[in-house]
Short mmCIF file of C-alpha atoms in Angstrom, two decimals:
data_model
loop_
_atom_site.label_atom_id
_atom_site.label_comp_id
_atom_site.label_asym_id
_atom_site.label_seq_id
_atom_site.Cartn_x
_atom_site.Cartn_y
_atom_site.Cartn_z
CA MET A 1 -7.17 41.68 7.96
CA PHE A 2 -5.38 38.49 8.67
CA LYS A 3 -1.80 38.29 7.40
CA ILE A 4 0.10 35.05 7.13
CA LYS A 5 3.31 34.87 9.15
CA TRP A 6 5.54 32.57 7.26
CA ASN A 7 7.66 31.76 10.28
CA HIS A 8 4.77 30.40 11.95
CA LEU A 9 4.16 28.14 8.73
CA TYR A 10 7.47 26.40 9.61
CA TYR A 11 6.04 25.25 12.95
CA LEU A 12 2.89 23.94 11.14
CA LEU A 13 4.92 21.82 8.90
CA ALA A 14 6.80 20.37 11.83
CA ALA A 15 3.55 19.43 13.41
CA PHE A 16 2.54 17.47 10.26
CA ASP A 17 5.95 15.91 10.31
CA VAL A 18 5.34 14.70 13.77
CA LEU A 19 1.94 13.51 12.97
CA ALA A 20 3.01 11.46 9.94
CA VAL A 21 5.73 9.95 11.86
CA SER A 22 3.49 9.19 14.80
CA GLY A 23 0.93 7.91 12.63
CA SER A 24 3.54 5.49 10.90
CA LEU A 25 4.82 4.39 14.17
CA TYR A 26 1.29 3.70 15.61
CA LEU A 27 0.41 1.69 12.55
CA ASN A 28 3.47 -0.51 12.90
CA HIS A 29 2.90 -0.74 16.63
CA GLN A 30 -0.59 -2.02 15.88
CA ILE A 31 0.58 -4.48 13.26
CA MET A 32 3.17 -6.01 15.67
CA GLY A 33 0.57 -6.13 18.38
CA ILE A 34 -1.74 -8.16 16.16
CA TYR A 35 1.29 -10.45 15.33
CA SER A 36 2.34 -10.99 19.04
CA GLN A 37 -1.22 -11.64 19.91
CA SER A 38 -1.94 -14.14 17.30
CA VAL A 39 1.51 -15.93 18.28
CA ASP A 40 0.31 -16.04 22.11
CA GLU A 41 -3.05 -17.04 21.30
CA ASN A 42 -2.13 -19.99 18.93
CA ARG A 43 0.60 -21.12 21.40
CA ILE A 44 -2.11 -21.47 24.03
CA TRP A 45 -4.45 -23.33 22.05
CA VAL A 46 -1.84 -25.59 20.61
CA ASP A 47 -0.58 -26.57 24.07
CA ARG A 48 -4.38 -27.47 24.75
CA THR A 49 -4.55 -29.61 21.71
CA ALA A 50 -1.25 -31.32 22.66
CA ALA A 51 -2.69 -32.06 26.10
CA LEU A 52 -5.70 -33.62 24.76
CA GLU A 53 -3.58 -35.73 22.48
CA GLY A 54 -1.78 -36.98 25.44
CA LEU A 55 -5.10 -37.63 27.23
CA ARG A 56 -6.01 -39.72 24.19
CA ASP A 57 -2.80 -41.79 24.40
CA THR A 58 -3.34 -42.26 28.05
CA SER A 59 -6.92 -43.48 27.48
CA ILE A 60 -5.59 -45.99 24.83
CA ALA A 61 -2.97 -47.27 27.53
CA VAL A 62 -6.09 -47.79 29.96
CA ASN A 63 -8.00 -49.80 27.49
CA ALA A 64 -5.05 -52.01 26.46
CA PRO A 65 -5.04 -54.32 29.68
CA GLY A 66 -8.60 -55.27 29.36
CA ASN A 67 -7.69 -56.73 25.81
CA ASN A 68 -4.11 -57.94 26.54
CA VAL A 69 -5.54 -60.12 29.62
CA PHE A 70 -7.03 -62.46 27.10
CA ASP A 71 -3.38 -63.38 25.79
CA ASP A 72 -1.81 -64.44 28.92
CA LYS A 73 -4.71 -64.61 31.63
CA GLN A 74 -2.58 -62.72 34.29
CA VAL A 75 -5.36 -60.71 35.75
CA SER A 76 -3.50 -59.08 38.67
CA VAL A 77 -0.66 -57.92 36.24
CA HIS A 78 -2.91 -56.34 33.81
CA GLN A 79 -5.50 -54.95 36.25
CA GLY A 80 -2.43 -53.26 37.97
CA LEU A 81 -1.35 -51.83 34.74
CA ARG A 82 -4.81 -50.45 34.16
CA ASP A 83 -5.02 -48.87 37.63
CA SER A 84 -1.59 -47.21 36.93
CA GLU A 85 -2.62 -45.73 33.51
CA TYR A 86 -5.97 -44.78 35.00
CA LEU A 87 -4.09 -42.69 37.76
CA ILE A 88 -2.03 -41.03 35.00
CA TYR A 89 -5.23 -40.21 32.91
CA LYS A 90 -6.99 -38.72 35.97
CA GLN A 91 -3.83 -36.64 36.76
CA ARG A 92 -3.78 -35.16 33.38
CA LEU A 93 -7.38 -34.74 33.24
CA LYS A 94 -7.08 -32.63 36.42
CA VAL A 95 -4.28 -30.47 34.65
CA ILE A 96 -6.53 -29.85 31.72
CA SER A 97 -9.51 -29.13 33.85
CA ASP A 98 -7.70 -26.62 35.79
CA ASP A 99 -6.53 -24.99 32.69
CA TYR A 100 -9.92 -24.69 31.23
CA LYS A 101 -11.26 -23.10 34.27
CA GLN A 102 -8.83 -20.21 33.79
CA ILE A 103 -10.74 -19.43 30.53
CA VAL A 104 -12.21 -15.80 30.71
CA ASP A 105 -15.17 -16.37 28.38
CA ASP A 106 -17.72 -18.15 30.61
CA GLU A 107 -19.66 -19.61 27.61
CA LEU A 108 -16.52 -21.03 26.24
CA LYS A 109 -15.46 -22.19 29.46
CA THR A 110 -18.57 -23.98 30.21
CA SER A 111 -18.51 -25.71 26.64
CA PHE A 112 -15.16 -26.90 27.18
CA LEU A 113 -15.59 -28.28 30.79
CA GLY A 114 -18.84 -30.11 29.53
CA GLY A 115 -16.66 -31.59 26.96
CA LEU A 116 -14.25 -32.86 29.68
CA ASP A 117 -17.24 -34.24 31.52
CA LYS A 118 -18.37 -36.22 28.34
CA ILE A 119 -14.90 -37.63 28.09
CA ASN A 120 -14.72 -38.63 31.67
CA ALA A 121 -18.25 -40.06 31.45
CA ALA A 122 -17.26 -42.15 28.47
CA MET A 123 -13.72 -43.24 30.26
CA THR A 124 -15.81 -44.28 33.37
CA ALA A 125 -18.12 -46.49 31.35
CA MET A 126 -15.02 -48.23 29.56
CA ASN A 127 -13.32 -48.64 32.83
CA GLY A 128 -16.27 -50.34 34.17
CA GLU A 129 -16.38 -52.77 31.37
CA ALA A 130 -12.72 -53.55 31.97
CA ASP A 131 -13.71 -54.28 35.79
CA SER A 132 -16.33 -56.52 34.51
CA ILE A 133 -13.86 -58.62 32.21
CA PHE A 134 -11.19 -58.83 35.21
CA GLU A 135 -13.94 -59.96 37.64
CA TYR A 136 -15.10 -62.48 35.08
CA PHE A 137 -11.53 -63.94 34.85
CA ASN A 138 -11.19 -64.01 38.56
CA GLN A 139 -14.37 -66.01 38.72
CA GLY A 140 -13.04 -68.65 35.93
CA GLN A 141 -15.74 -67.35 33.64
CA VAL A 142 -13.53 -66.70 30.44
CA GLU A 143 -16.45 -66.71 27.99
CA ALA A 144 -18.31 -64.09 30.01
CA ALA A 145 -15.27 -62.03 29.91
CA GLY A 146 -15.01 -62.24 26.25
CA SER A 147 -18.57 -61.17 25.72
CA ARG A 148 -17.57 -57.91 27.36
CA MET A 149 -14.52 -57.15 25.20
CA ALA A 150 -16.27 -55.76 22.25
CA THR A 151 -18.44 -53.70 24.54
CA MET A 152 -15.52 -52.27 26.20
CA ASP A 153 -13.79 -51.34 22.76
CA ARG A 154 -16.65 -49.53 21.84
CA LYS A 155 -16.79 -47.58 25.03
CA ALA A 156 -13.04 -46.85 24.17
CA ALA A 157 -14.22 -45.76 20.68
CA ASN A 158 -16.83 -43.34 22.45
CA VAL A 159 -13.76 -41.99 24.58
CA GLN A 160 -11.81 -41.17 21.23
CA HIS A 161 -14.79 -39.47 19.93
CA GLU A 162 -15.40 -37.05 22.65
CA ILE A 163 -11.59 -36.25 22.68
CA GLY A 164 -11.73 -35.67 18.86
CA SER A 165 -14.67 -33.41 19.16
CA LEU A 166 -12.99 -31.40 21.69
CA ILE A 167 -9.82 -31.07 19.49
CA LYS A 168 -12.17 -29.98 16.63
CA ASN A 169 -13.73 -27.28 18.67
CA ILE A 170 -10.07 -25.83 19.37
CA ASN A 171 -9.30 -25.99 15.73
CA LEU A 172 -12.56 -23.96 14.87
CA ILE A 173 -11.45 -21.41 17.75
CA GLN A 174 -7.95 -20.97 16.35
CA ASP A 175 -9.67 -20.41 12.96
CA GLU A 176 -11.94 -17.76 14.20
CA ASN A 177 -9.17 -16.01 16.23
CA PHE A 178 -7.23 -15.78 12.84
CA LYS A 179 -9.96 -14.46 10.98
CA SER A 180 -10.67 -11.63 13.73
CA GLN A 181 -7.04 -10.62 13.73
CA LEU A 182 -6.75 -10.35 10.07
CA ALA A 183 -9.93 -8.33 9.81
CA TYR A 184 -8.62 -5.96 12.36
CA ALA A 185 -5.26 -5.82 10.48
CA GLN A 186 -7.32 -4.80 7.41
CA SER A 187 -9.08 -1.99 9.43
CA LEU A 188 -5.69 -0.58 10.13
CA LYS A 189 -5.24 0.35 6.37
CA GLN A 190 -7.21 3.53 7.00
CA PHE A 191 -4.29 5.00 8.75
CA GLU A 192 -2.16 4.75 5.71
CA TYR A 193 -4.60 7.07 3.98
CA VAL A 194 -4.22 9.30 7.09
CA ILE A 195 -0.42 9.38 6.75
CA ALA A 196 -0.72 9.93 3.00
CA ILE A 197 -2.97 12.92 3.49
CA ALA A 198 -0.47 14.32 6.01
CA ILE A 199 2.36 14.01 3.77
CA LEU A 200 0.42 15.52 0.81
CA LEU A 201 -0.60 18.49 2.88
CA MET A 202 2.90 18.92 3.97
CA VAL A 203 4.18 18.85 0.44
CA ILE A 204 1.73 21.54 -0.50
CA MET A 205 2.66 23.82 2.42
CA VAL A 206 6.36 23.20 1.73
CA THR A 207 5.73 24.27 -1.89
CA ILE A 208 4.09 27.37 -0.83
CA TYR A 209 6.73 28.22 1.57
CA GLY A 210 9.46 27.59 -0.58
CA HIS A 211 7.92 29.85 -3.21
CA LYS A 212 7.91 32.73 -0.67
CA LEU A 213 11.47 32.06 0.25
CA ALA A 214 12.41 32.15 -3.25
CA LYS A 215 11.23 35.68 -3.68
CA THR A 216 12.92 36.89 -0.40
CA LEU A 217 16.13 35.35 1.06
CA ARG A 218 18.59 32.80 0.02
CA ASP A 219 18.60 31.56 3.64
CA TYR A 220 14.96 30.66 3.34
CA GLN A 221 15.87 28.67 0.18
CA LYS A 222 18.29 26.55 2.50
CA LYS A 223 15.65 25.93 4.94
CA LEU A 224 13.44 24.77 2.12
CA GLU A 225 15.82 22.16 1.00
CA ASP A 226 16.09 20.92 4.61
CA GLN A 227 12.35 20.54 4.76
CA PHE A 228 12.42 18.35 1.46
CA ARG A 229 15.44 16.33 3.11
CA ALA A 230 13.12 15.90 6.05
CA LEU A 231 10.28 14.66 3.51
CA SER A 232 12.51 12.15 2.01
CA GLN A 233 13.49 10.60 5.47
CA GLN A 234 9.88 10.33 6.21
CA THR A 235 9.33 8.66 2.85
CA LYS A 236 12.07 6.13 3.54
CA LEU A 237 10.64 5.61 7.10
CA ILE A 238 7.28 4.59 5.50
CA GLU A 239 8.97 2.48 3.04
CA ASP A 240 10.87 0.78 5.98
CA ASN A 241 7.25 0.25 7.67
CA ASP A 242 6.07 -1.34 4.36
CA ARG A 243 9.03 -3.72 4.36
CA ARG A 244 8.21 -4.67 8.00
CA SER A 245 4.59 -5.36 7.13
CA ARG A 246 5.90 -7.64 4.30
CA SER A 247 8.03 -9.58 6.72
CA ILE A 248 5.00 -10.02 8.94
CA LEU A 249 3.12 -11.44 6.07
CA GLU A 250 6.16 -13.53 5.08
CA ALA A 251 6.14 -15.03 8.75
CA VAL A 252 2.46 -16.17 8.67
CA ALA A 253 2.26 -19.85 8.38
CA ASP A 254 -0.83 -19.96 5.90
CA GLY A 255 -0.37 -19.04 2.09
CA ILE A 256 -1.60 -15.59 1.22
CA ILE A 257 -2.23 -14.67 -2.52
CA ILE A 258 -3.54 -11.41 -3.85
CA VAL A 259 -5.50 -11.39 -7.14
CA ASP A 260 -7.31 -8.98 -9.13
CA THR A 261 -11.11 -9.44 -10.19
CA ASN A 262 -10.06 -11.72 -13.02
CA GLY A 263 -8.61 -14.09 -10.59
CA LYS A 264 -4.74 -13.16 -11.98
CA ILE A 265 -2.21 -13.46 -9.39
CA GLU A 266 -0.44 -10.29 -8.30
CA SER A 267 1.61 -11.41 -5.39
CA MET A 268 2.01 -14.20 -2.78
CA ASN A 269 3.83 -14.60 0.33
CA LEU A 270 6.70 -17.10 1.07
CA SER A 271 4.15 -19.65 2.66
CA ALA A 272 2.40 -19.72 -0.45
CA GLN A 273 5.29 -20.36 -2.44
CA ASN A 274 6.35 -23.15 -0.40
CA GLN A 275 2.76 -24.71 -0.35
CA PHE A 276 2.80 -24.73 -4.21
CA GLY A 277 6.41 -25.14 -5.04
CA TYR A 278 6.45 -22.12 -7.20
CA GLN A 279 8.66 -18.87 -7.17
CA GLU A 280 6.60 -15.78 -7.03
CA ASN A 281 7.79 -14.56 -10.53
CA GLU A 282 6.34 -17.91 -11.95
CA LEU A 283 3.01 -17.24 -11.25
CA LEU A 284 2.54 -13.47 -11.55
CA GLY A 285 -0.28 -12.61 -13.92
CA ILE A 286 -1.37 -16.48 -14.07
CA SER A 287 -5.04 -17.32 -13.04
CA LEU A 288 -5.53 -18.88 -9.59
CA HIS A 289 -7.24 -21.86 -11.50
CA LYS A 290 -3.57 -23.15 -12.30
CA LEU A 291 -3.37 -23.95 -8.45
CA MET A 292 -6.75 -25.20 -7.99
CA GLY A 293 -7.44 -27.44 -10.76
CA ASP A 294 -10.98 -27.57 -11.97
CA GLN A 295 -12.30 -26.24 -8.74
CA GLY A 296 -11.23 -22.45 -9.44
CA ILE A 297 -13.17 -19.69 -7.78
CA ALA A 298 -12.37 -16.57 -10.07
CA PRO A 299 -15.72 -16.35 -11.66
CA GLU A 300 -17.30 -16.43 -7.90
CA LEU A 301 -14.96 -13.56 -7.14
CA VAL A 302 -16.21 -11.49 -10.11
CA ASP A 303 -19.86 -12.42 -9.53
CA ASN A 304 -20.17 -12.29 -5.83
CA PRO A 305 -17.07 -11.02 -3.97
CA ILE A 306 -18.83 -10.54 -0.72
CA ALA A 307 -20.07 -14.33 -0.59
CA SER A 308 -16.57 -15.35 -1.18
CA ASN A 309 -15.67 -14.62 2.50
CA THR A 310 -16.62 -18.04 3.63
CA GLY A 311 -14.10 -20.94 3.58
CA GLN A 312 -14.00 -23.33 0.68
CA ASN A 313 -12.21 -26.64 0.34
CA PHE A 314 -10.41 -27.78 -2.87
CA LEU A 315 -7.74 -29.90 -4.09
CA ALA A 316 -4.98 -27.93 -4.69
CA HIS A 317 -2.06 -28.83 -7.09
CA ARG A 318 1.73 -28.34 -6.60
CA LYS A 319 4.33 -27.57 -9.29
CA ASN A 320 5.77 -31.26 -8.95
CA GLY A 321 2.08 -32.70 -9.80
CA GLU A 322 1.60 -33.46 -6.12
CA GLN A 323 -2.10 -32.75 -4.70
CA PHE A 324 -3.15 -31.72 -1.39
CA HIS A 325 -6.37 -30.68 0.45
CA ALA A 326 -6.47 -27.07 0.98
CA GLU A 327 -9.02 -24.48 2.42
CA ILE A 328 -9.41 -20.91 1.11
CA SER A 329 -10.95 -17.87 2.51
CA VAL A 330 -11.06 -14.70 0.34
CA SER A 331 -11.53 -11.10 1.37
CA PRO A 332 -12.14 -8.15 -0.86
CA PHE A 333 -10.07 -4.88 -0.37
CA GLU A 334 -9.48 -1.77 -2.40
CA HIS A 335 -5.91 -0.56 -3.35
CA SER A 336 -5.39 2.63 -5.36
CA GLY A 337 -9.14 2.69 -6.45
CA GLU A 338 -8.98 -0.99 -7.74
CA SER A 339 -10.73 -4.06 -6.31
CA LYS A 340 -8.47 -6.78 -5.07
CA PHE A 341 -8.84 -9.97 -3.16
CA THR A 342 -6.72 -11.49 -0.38
CA SER A 343 -7.00 -15.25 -0.49
CA VAL A 344 -5.66 -17.07 2.55
CA ILE A 345 -4.95 -20.70 1.78
CA ARG A 346 -4.42 -23.29 4.55
CA ASP A 347 -3.16 -26.75 4.11
CA VAL A 348 -5.73 -29.08 5.71
CA THR A 349 -4.33 -32.39 4.44
CA GLU A 350 -3.64 -33.60 7.85
CA SER A 351 -7.20 -32.48 9.23
CA LYS A 352 -8.94 -34.21 6.31
CA LYS A 353 -6.83 -37.48 6.79
CA ALA A 354 -7.84 -37.29 10.61
CA GLN A 355 -11.58 -36.77 9.51
CA ASP A 356 -11.61 -39.60 7.17
CA LYS A 357 -9.86 -41.99 9.70
CA LEU A 358 -12.60 -41.02 12.32
CA GLN A 359 -15.45 -41.56 9.76
CA ASN A 360 -13.87 -44.91 8.75
CA LEU A 361 -13.54 -45.99 12.38
CA ALA A 362 -17.17 -45.14 13.12
CA MET A 363 -18.78 -47.02 10.07
CA ASN A 364 -16.45 -49.98 9.45
CA ASP A 365 -14.96 -52.71 11.51
CA PRO A 366 -11.09 -52.15 11.97
CA LEU A 367 -10.25 -55.89 11.80
CA THR A 368 -11.96 -56.99 8.82
CA GLY A 369 -12.75 -53.82 7.05
CA LEU A 370 -16.48 -54.72 6.63
CA ALA A 371 -19.28 -52.39 7.68
CA ASN A 372 -20.01 -52.47 11.58
CA ARG A 373 -23.45 -51.84 13.08
CA ASN A 374 -23.49 -48.15 12.14
CA GLY A 375 -22.22 -48.75 8.60
CA PHE A 376 -24.86 -51.42 8.37
CA ALA A 377 -27.68 -49.18 9.87
CA GLU A 378 -27.01 -46.35 7.24
CA SER A 379 -26.80 -48.49 4.24
CA PHE A 380 -29.49 -50.84 5.18
CA ASP A 381 -32.04 -48.02 5.61
CA ARG A 382 -31.04 -46.54 2.22
CA ILE A 383 -31.38 -49.88 0.46
CA LEU A 384 -34.59 -50.76 2.13
CA GLN A 385 -36.08 -47.44 0.98
CA GLN A 386 -35.00 -48.01 -2.60
CA ASP A 387 -36.29 -51.48 -2.78
CA GLN A 388 -39.70 -50.29 -1.28
CA GLN A 389 -39.85 -47.64 -4.06
CA ALA A 390 -39.07 -50.07 -6.69
CA ASN A 391 -41.47 -52.70 -5.15
CA LEU A 392 -38.57 -55.15 -4.56
CA SER A 393 -37.96 -57.69 -1.73
CA THR A 394 -34.94 -57.28 0.65
CA ALA A 395 -33.29 -60.30 2.08
CA VAL A 396 -31.27 -60.38 5.30
CA MET A 397 -28.94 -63.41 6.22
CA LEU A 398 -27.31 -63.84 9.65
CA LEU A 399 -24.31 -66.09 9.66
CA ASP A 400 -22.47 -67.34 12.82
CA LEU A 401 -19.05 -68.97 13.22
CA ASP A 402 -19.53 -72.13 15.33
CA ARG A 403 -16.91 -73.02 17.88
CA PHE A 404 -15.13 -69.75 17.36
CA LYS A 405 -14.12 -69.54 20.90
CA ASN A 406 -12.26 -72.71 20.72
CA VAL A 407 -10.03 -71.22 18.07
CA ASN A 408 -9.34 -68.25 20.23
CA ASP A 409 -8.81 -70.42 23.32
CA THR A 410 -6.62 -73.02 21.55
CA TYR A 411 -4.56 -71.12 18.98
CA GLY A 412 -4.75 -67.56 20.47
CA HIS A 413 -6.59 -64.42 19.47
CA PRO A 414 -3.97 -63.60 16.38
CA VAL A 415 -4.94 -66.75 14.82
CA GLY A 416 -8.73 -66.08 15.60
CA ASP A 417 -8.31 -62.44 14.05
CA LYS A 418 -6.75 -64.00 11.05
CA LEU A 419 -9.70 -66.71 10.72
CA LEU A 420 -12.22 -63.75 10.91
CA VAL A 421 -10.42 -61.85 8.15
CA ASP A 422 -10.22 -64.80 5.72
CA VAL A 423 -13.86 -65.77 6.50
CA SER A 424 -14.80 -62.08 5.92
CA THR A 425 -12.87 -62.11 2.60
CA ARG A 426 -14.41 -65.34 1.29
CA ILE A 427 -17.83 -64.31 2.13
CA LYS A 428 -17.59 -60.83 0.58
CA SER A 429 -16.38 -62.63 -2.78
CA LEU A 430 -19.53 -64.35 -2.76
CA PHE A 431 -22.01 -61.31 -3.01
CA ARG A 432 -22.42 -58.50 -5.28
CA ASN A 433 -20.81 -54.99 -4.92
CA GLU A 434 -24.19 -53.60 -3.99
CA ASP A 435 -24.82 -56.09 -1.31
CA ILE A 436 -23.82 -55.31 2.27
CA VAL A 437 -21.58 -57.54 4.40
CA THR A 438 -21.49 -56.58 8.06
CA ALA A 439 -19.25 -57.70 10.73
CA ASN A 440 -21.07 -57.88 13.95
CA SER A 441 -18.74 -58.53 16.78
CA ALA A 442 -20.97 -58.19 19.68
#
């Protein structure tokens, strides 16, 4: 018959102790690895974004001489400036291209190198227009040169658009990296249960072992106390690891808010407190609606928590009354048998401003504020369809400014620009709000 050797149970307890410590250290190591990887990857993509912003600035500098030559007619000076900036542009483009060639993912590498090809094609087209302007000036054909200026500016806008598209792709990659790392961090939570089970088993065996020792020798009683002290140290180690995990969450730039199934706030990290201007204790038990105004998501969390994983945009409210554009991603998790939700909130105000600015540039003339060709085409198609459905007629009027070139040549482009703005304002005042007034600079 099998007989328990109580001294062997001591070694079994020691093995569980090592298991619990090793598991805790492994969990901490993995979390730190996620944090380090996140920082390194984000730094790489931030550097790539900065490089594209530098390329954007250089492209603007390449475009400027083709416009500035109209002010003083010094063709050789401005052509030299253009060539100098274009050389800098090619050098920066090569550095960026060499960096993209180091990307391991072949599909991603091909996509980004293709984006650079589009940028370079747009730049080549813009540069060709500038060459035409300089050539016309050299031949004394100022009017012909002026006719190419707007075309060159449109080519320049294409360059900005392609660079902006590549920057937007980088932002999407950063978001995907963060989501995958966060998902991996959530998957590590299963090791907490393994450690808890190891500790529970250790407690059970210590109790059995202590009962046996109480019936035998006092020396065994002392060994039992030592085991409990070891258990206390292990508990403290787990608490220290929990504090380290909390510190990692506090270091995350995005706001993280934990809510229950009713949308009530249970905890939040320091970034969330800074975003909304509240201390954590001011919001505990308060609905997430308070921060999201009329665009709350608590009912969605209750009705369909899985669908809430996708990002949502909303207008957030700070304590001082200020508002900012934010993006929220919600992930469900279980804690102590209860359903909870992790809300990751990112301030996307600057990104929203950049998108609005690009949209405005794409649809409106930057000088007069009137709709450009793209804006006119979009609005005209809509109005034409409405009028056809209502059996109404649509009128189109084309106005031209006679001898406008004489104004530019006599008084300079600043005066000519002011004239265009004043004329546009007066014309706009003569029409109804639902009418379209378009500036066609071609």
